[in-house]
Coordinates of C-alpha atoms in Angstrom, one line a residue:
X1 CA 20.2 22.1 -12.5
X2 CA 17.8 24.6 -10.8
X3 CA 14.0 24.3 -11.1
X4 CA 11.9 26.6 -9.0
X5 CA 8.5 24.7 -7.6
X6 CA 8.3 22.7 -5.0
X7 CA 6.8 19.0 -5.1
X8 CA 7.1 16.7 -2.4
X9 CA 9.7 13.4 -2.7
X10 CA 6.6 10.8 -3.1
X11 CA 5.2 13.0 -5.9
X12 CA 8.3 12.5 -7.8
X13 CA 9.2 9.2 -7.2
X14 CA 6.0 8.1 -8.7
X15 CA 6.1 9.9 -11.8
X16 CA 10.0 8.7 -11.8
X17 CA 8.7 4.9 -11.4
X18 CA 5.7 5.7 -14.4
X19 CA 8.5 7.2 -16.5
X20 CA 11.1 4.5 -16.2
X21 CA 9.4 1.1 -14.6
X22 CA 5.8 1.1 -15.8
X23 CA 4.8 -1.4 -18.3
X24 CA 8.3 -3.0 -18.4
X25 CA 8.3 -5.7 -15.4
X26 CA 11.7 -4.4 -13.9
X27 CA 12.8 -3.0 -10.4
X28 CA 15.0 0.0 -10.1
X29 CA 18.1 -0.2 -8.1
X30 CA 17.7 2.3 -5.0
X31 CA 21.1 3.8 -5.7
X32 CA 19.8 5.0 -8.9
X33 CA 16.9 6.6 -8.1
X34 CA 19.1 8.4 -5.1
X35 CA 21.6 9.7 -8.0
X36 CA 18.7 11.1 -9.8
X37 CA 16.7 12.8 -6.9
X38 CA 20.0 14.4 -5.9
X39 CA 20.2 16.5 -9.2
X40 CA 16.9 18.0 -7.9
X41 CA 17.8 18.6 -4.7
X42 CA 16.4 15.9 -2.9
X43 CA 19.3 14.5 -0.6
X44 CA 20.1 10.7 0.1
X45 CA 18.0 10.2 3.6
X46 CA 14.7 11.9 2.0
X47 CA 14.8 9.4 -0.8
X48 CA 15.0 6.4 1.3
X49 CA 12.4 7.5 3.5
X50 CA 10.3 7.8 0.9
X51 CA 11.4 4.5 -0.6
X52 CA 10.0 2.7 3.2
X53 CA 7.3 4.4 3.0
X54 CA 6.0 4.1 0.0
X55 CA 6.2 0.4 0.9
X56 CA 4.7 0.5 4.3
X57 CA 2.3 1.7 2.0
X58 CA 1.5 -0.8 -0.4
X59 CA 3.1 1.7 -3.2
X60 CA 6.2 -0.5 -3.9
X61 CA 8.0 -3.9 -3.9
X62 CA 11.3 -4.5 -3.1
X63 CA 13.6 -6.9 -4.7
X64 CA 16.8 -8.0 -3.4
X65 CA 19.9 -8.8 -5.5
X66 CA 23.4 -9.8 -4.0
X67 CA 23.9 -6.6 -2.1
X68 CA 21.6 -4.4 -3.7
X69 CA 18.0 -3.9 -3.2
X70 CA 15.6 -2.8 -5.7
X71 CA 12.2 -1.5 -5.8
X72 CA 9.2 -2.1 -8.3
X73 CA 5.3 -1.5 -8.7
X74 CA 2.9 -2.9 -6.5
X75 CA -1.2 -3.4 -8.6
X76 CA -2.1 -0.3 -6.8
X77 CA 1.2 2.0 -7.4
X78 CA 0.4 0.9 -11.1
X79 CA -3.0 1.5 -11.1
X80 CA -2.4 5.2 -9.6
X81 CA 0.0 5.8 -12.7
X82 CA -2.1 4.5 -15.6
X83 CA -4.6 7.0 -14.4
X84 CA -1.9 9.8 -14.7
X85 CA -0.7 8.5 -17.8
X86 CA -4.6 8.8 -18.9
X87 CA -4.5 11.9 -17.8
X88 CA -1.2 13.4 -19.7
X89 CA -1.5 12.2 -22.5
X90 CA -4.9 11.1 -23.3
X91 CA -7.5 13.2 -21.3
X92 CA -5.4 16.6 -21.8
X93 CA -6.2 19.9 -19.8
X94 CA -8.4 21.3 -22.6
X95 CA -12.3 20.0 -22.4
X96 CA -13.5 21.0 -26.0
X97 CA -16.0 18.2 -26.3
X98 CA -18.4 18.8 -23.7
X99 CA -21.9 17.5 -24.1
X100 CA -23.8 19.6 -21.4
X101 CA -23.9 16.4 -18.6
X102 CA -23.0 17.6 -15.6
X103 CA -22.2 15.0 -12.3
X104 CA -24.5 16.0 -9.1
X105 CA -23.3 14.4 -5.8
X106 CA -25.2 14.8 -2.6
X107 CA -24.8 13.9 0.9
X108 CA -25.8 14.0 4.3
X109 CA -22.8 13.0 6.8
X110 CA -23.7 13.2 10.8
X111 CA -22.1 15.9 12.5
X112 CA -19.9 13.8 14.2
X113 CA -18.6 12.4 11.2
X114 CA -15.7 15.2 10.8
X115 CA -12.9 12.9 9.5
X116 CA -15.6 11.4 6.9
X117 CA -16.6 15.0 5.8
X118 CA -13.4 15.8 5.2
X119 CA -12.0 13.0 3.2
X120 CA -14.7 13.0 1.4
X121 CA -14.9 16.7 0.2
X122 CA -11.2 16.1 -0.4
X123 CA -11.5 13.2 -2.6
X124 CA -14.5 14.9 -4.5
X125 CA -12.0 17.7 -5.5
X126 CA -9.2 15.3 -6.7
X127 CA -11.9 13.5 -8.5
X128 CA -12.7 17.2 -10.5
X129 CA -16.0 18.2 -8.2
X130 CA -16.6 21.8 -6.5
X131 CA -19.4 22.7 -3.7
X132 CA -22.5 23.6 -5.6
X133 CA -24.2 24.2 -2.2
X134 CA -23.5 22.9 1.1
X135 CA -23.6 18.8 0.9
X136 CA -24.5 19.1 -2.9
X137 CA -21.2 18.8 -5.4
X138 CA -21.0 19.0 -9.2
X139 CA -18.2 18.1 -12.0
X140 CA -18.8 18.5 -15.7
X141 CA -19.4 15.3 -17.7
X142 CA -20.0 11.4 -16.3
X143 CA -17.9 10.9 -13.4
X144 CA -17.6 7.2 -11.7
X145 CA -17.4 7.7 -8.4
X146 CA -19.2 4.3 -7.1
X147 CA -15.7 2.4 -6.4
X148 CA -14.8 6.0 -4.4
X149 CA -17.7 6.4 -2.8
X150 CA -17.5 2.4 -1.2
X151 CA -13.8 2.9 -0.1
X152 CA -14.9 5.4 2.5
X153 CA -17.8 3.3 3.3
X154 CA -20.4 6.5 2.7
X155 CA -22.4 4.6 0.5
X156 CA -26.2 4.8 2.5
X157 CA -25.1 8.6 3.0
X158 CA -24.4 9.5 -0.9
X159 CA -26.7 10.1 -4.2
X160 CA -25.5 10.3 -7.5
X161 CA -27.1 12.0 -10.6
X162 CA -26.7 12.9 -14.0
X163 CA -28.5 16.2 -15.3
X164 CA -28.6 19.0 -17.7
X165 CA -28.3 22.4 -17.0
X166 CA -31.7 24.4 -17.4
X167 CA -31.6 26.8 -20.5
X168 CA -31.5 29.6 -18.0
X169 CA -28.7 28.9 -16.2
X170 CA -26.0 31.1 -16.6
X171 CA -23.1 28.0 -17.0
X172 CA -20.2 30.6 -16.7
X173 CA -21.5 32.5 -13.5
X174 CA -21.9 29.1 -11.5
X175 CA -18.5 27.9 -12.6
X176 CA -17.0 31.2 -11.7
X177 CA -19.2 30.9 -8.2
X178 CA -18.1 27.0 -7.6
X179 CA -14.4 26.8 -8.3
X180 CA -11.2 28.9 -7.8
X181 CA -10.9 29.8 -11.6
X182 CA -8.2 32.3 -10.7
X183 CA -5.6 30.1 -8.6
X184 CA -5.8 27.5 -11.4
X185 CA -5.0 29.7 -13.8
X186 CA -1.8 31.3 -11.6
X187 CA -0.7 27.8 -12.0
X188 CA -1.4 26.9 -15.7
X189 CA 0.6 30.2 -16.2
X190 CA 3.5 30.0 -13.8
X191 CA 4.0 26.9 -15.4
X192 CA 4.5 28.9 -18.5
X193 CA 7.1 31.3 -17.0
X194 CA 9.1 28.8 -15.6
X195 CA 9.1 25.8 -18.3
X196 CA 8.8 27.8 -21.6
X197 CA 12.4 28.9 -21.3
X198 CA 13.6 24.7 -21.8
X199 CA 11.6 24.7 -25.3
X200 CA 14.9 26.2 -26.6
X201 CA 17.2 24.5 -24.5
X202 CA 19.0 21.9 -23.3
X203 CA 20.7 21.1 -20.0
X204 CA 25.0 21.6 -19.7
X205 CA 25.2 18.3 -17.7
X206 CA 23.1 15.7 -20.5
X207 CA 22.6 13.9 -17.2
X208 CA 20.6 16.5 -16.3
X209 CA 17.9 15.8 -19.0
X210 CA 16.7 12.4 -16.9
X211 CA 15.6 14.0 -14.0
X212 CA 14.6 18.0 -15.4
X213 CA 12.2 15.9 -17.5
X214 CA 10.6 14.1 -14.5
X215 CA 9.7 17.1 -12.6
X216 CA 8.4 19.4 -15.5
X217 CA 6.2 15.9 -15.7
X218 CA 5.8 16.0 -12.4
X219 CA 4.7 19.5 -11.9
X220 CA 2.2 19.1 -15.1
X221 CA 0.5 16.0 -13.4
X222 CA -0.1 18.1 -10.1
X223 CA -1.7 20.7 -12.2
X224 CA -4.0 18.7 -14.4
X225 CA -5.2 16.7 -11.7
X226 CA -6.4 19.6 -9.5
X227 CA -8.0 20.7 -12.7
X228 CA -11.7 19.8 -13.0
X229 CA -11.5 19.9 -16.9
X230 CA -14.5 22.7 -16.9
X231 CA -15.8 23.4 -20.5
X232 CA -13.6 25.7 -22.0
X233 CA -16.8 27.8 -23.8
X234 CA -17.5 28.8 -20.0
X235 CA -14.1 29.7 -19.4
X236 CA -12.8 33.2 -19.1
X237 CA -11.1 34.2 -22.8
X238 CA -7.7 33.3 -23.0
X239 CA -7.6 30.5 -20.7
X240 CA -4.2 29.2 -20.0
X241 CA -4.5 25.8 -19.8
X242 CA -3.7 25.5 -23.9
X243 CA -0.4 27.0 -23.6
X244 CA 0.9 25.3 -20.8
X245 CA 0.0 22.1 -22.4
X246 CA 2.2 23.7 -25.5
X247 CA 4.9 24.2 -23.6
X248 CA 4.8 20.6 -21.4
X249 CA 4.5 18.8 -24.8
X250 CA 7.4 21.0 -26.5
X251 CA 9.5 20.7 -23.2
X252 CA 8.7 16.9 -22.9
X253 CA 9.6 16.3 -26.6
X254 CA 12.9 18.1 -26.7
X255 CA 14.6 16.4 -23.5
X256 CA 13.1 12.8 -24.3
X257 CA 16.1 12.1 -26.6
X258 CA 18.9 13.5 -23.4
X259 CA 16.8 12.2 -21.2
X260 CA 16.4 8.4 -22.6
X261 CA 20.2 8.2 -23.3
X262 CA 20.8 9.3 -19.3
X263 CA 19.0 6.7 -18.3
X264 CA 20.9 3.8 -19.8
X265 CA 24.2 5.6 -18.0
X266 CA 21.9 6.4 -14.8
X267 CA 19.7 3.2 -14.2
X268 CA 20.6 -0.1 -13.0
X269 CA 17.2 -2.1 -13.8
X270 CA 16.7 -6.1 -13.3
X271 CA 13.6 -8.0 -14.3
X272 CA 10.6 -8.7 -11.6
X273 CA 11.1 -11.8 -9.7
X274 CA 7.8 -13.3 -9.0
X275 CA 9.4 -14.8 -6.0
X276 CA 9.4 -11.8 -3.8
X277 CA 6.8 -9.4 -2.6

């Protein structure tokens, strides 16, 4: 199988745990999960180094049985992919029901505060917000970000508001002037180019279906969550983001069936034991 795009090991082991482990209180055997990231290129060492990591990182479980050792969902690891599960197949890429509410966030960080500044600006843009000005950021709609805000302990430093644009305000000029409308649509449409071709087909190897399926979800979810979800009235004509979503939903629907048989050959799965951590 060959897939152009590159997405990094951690990035497609969680979608692989969200596709297979989520909701179902089972651990995956580690062998399996090597077998499947191998027919995407990812070799044996890279997986278990993202396995050990994704521990050391609170991400995953592991479970031993007999000889084997398997790995499961942590609350956090969960929570992460019930928000990209949200996202998918809930939230969607298109924003047709805008109500005008925009999301202002300002804040004054200390010089010195570098590290701060930066995880903050970087969680503001995973979150959907773009620079307005310097140390004042806006997102279309009501965003929460109270529980983000506290876990970087800027709280006293950070103001939060909900507003209206004036009547005015040219809407389509500041979006165009706040976010990089042009690199996200590159990637809504090379998405197209390189996905639309599986609407019509099917891999030789029905093996393949398991793990071409995870990173075509994979690839979506990295998309769609670098994408603020801007009104689509404001958006240049012919926006992409409707046909990708096409094509993921087409692509995603045509392998399921492959893809669900692979993984009762693929998967060795046992139940969570509450007895290990």
């Amino acid at each position: 199988m060959s897939v152009e795009g590159a997405l990094r090991p951690q990035s497609l082991m969680l979608t692989f745990l969200g596709d297979q482990v989520l909701g179902r209180d089972v651990c995956v055997y580690s062998g399996s999960v090597i077998d499947v990231f191998a027919r995407v290129g990812i070799g044996e060492q890279a997986t278990r180094s993202t396995l050990s990591r994704m521990v050391g990182r609170g991400l995953l479980r592991r479970q031993r049985e007999g000889r084997r050792m398997y790995f499961g969902l942590t609350e956090r690891s969960a929570a992460v992919l019930r928000d990209g599960e949200r996202r998918i197949w809930h939230t969607g890429a298109v924003n047709r029901h805008w109500d005008g509410t925009w999301t202002l966030l300002g804040f004054s960080l200390p010089e010195s505060w570098q590290r701060q500044r930066h995880d903050l600006r970087s969680r503001l843009t995973w979150s959907g917000f773009g620079p307005l000005f310097n140390g004042l950021w806006i997102a279309p709609g009501e965003v929460d970000v109270s529980s983000l805000v506290a876990e970087l302990g800027l709280s006293a430093h950070v103001k939060v508001f909900r507003a209206h644009a004036d009547a005015g305000t040219d809407i389509g000029a500041m979006i165009g002037e706040t976010w990089e409308l042009a690199e996200l649509a590159d990637r809504y449409e090379a998405f197209v180019r390189r996905w639309q071709p599986w609407e019509s087909r099917s891999p030789q190897d029905a093996d393949d279906a398991l793990p071409l399926r995870l990173r075509a979800q994979a690839e979506w979810l990295r998309i769609i969550r670098g994408d603020p979800r801007l009104p689509v009235k404001h958006l240049p004509d012919g926006w992409p983001a409707q046909r990708a979503e096409h094509t993921f939903r087409a692509v995603h629907e045509r392998l399921t069936p492959l893809a669900e048989a692979a993984a009762e050959r693929l998967l060795d799965l046992v139940p969570v034991r509450d007895d290990q951590a």
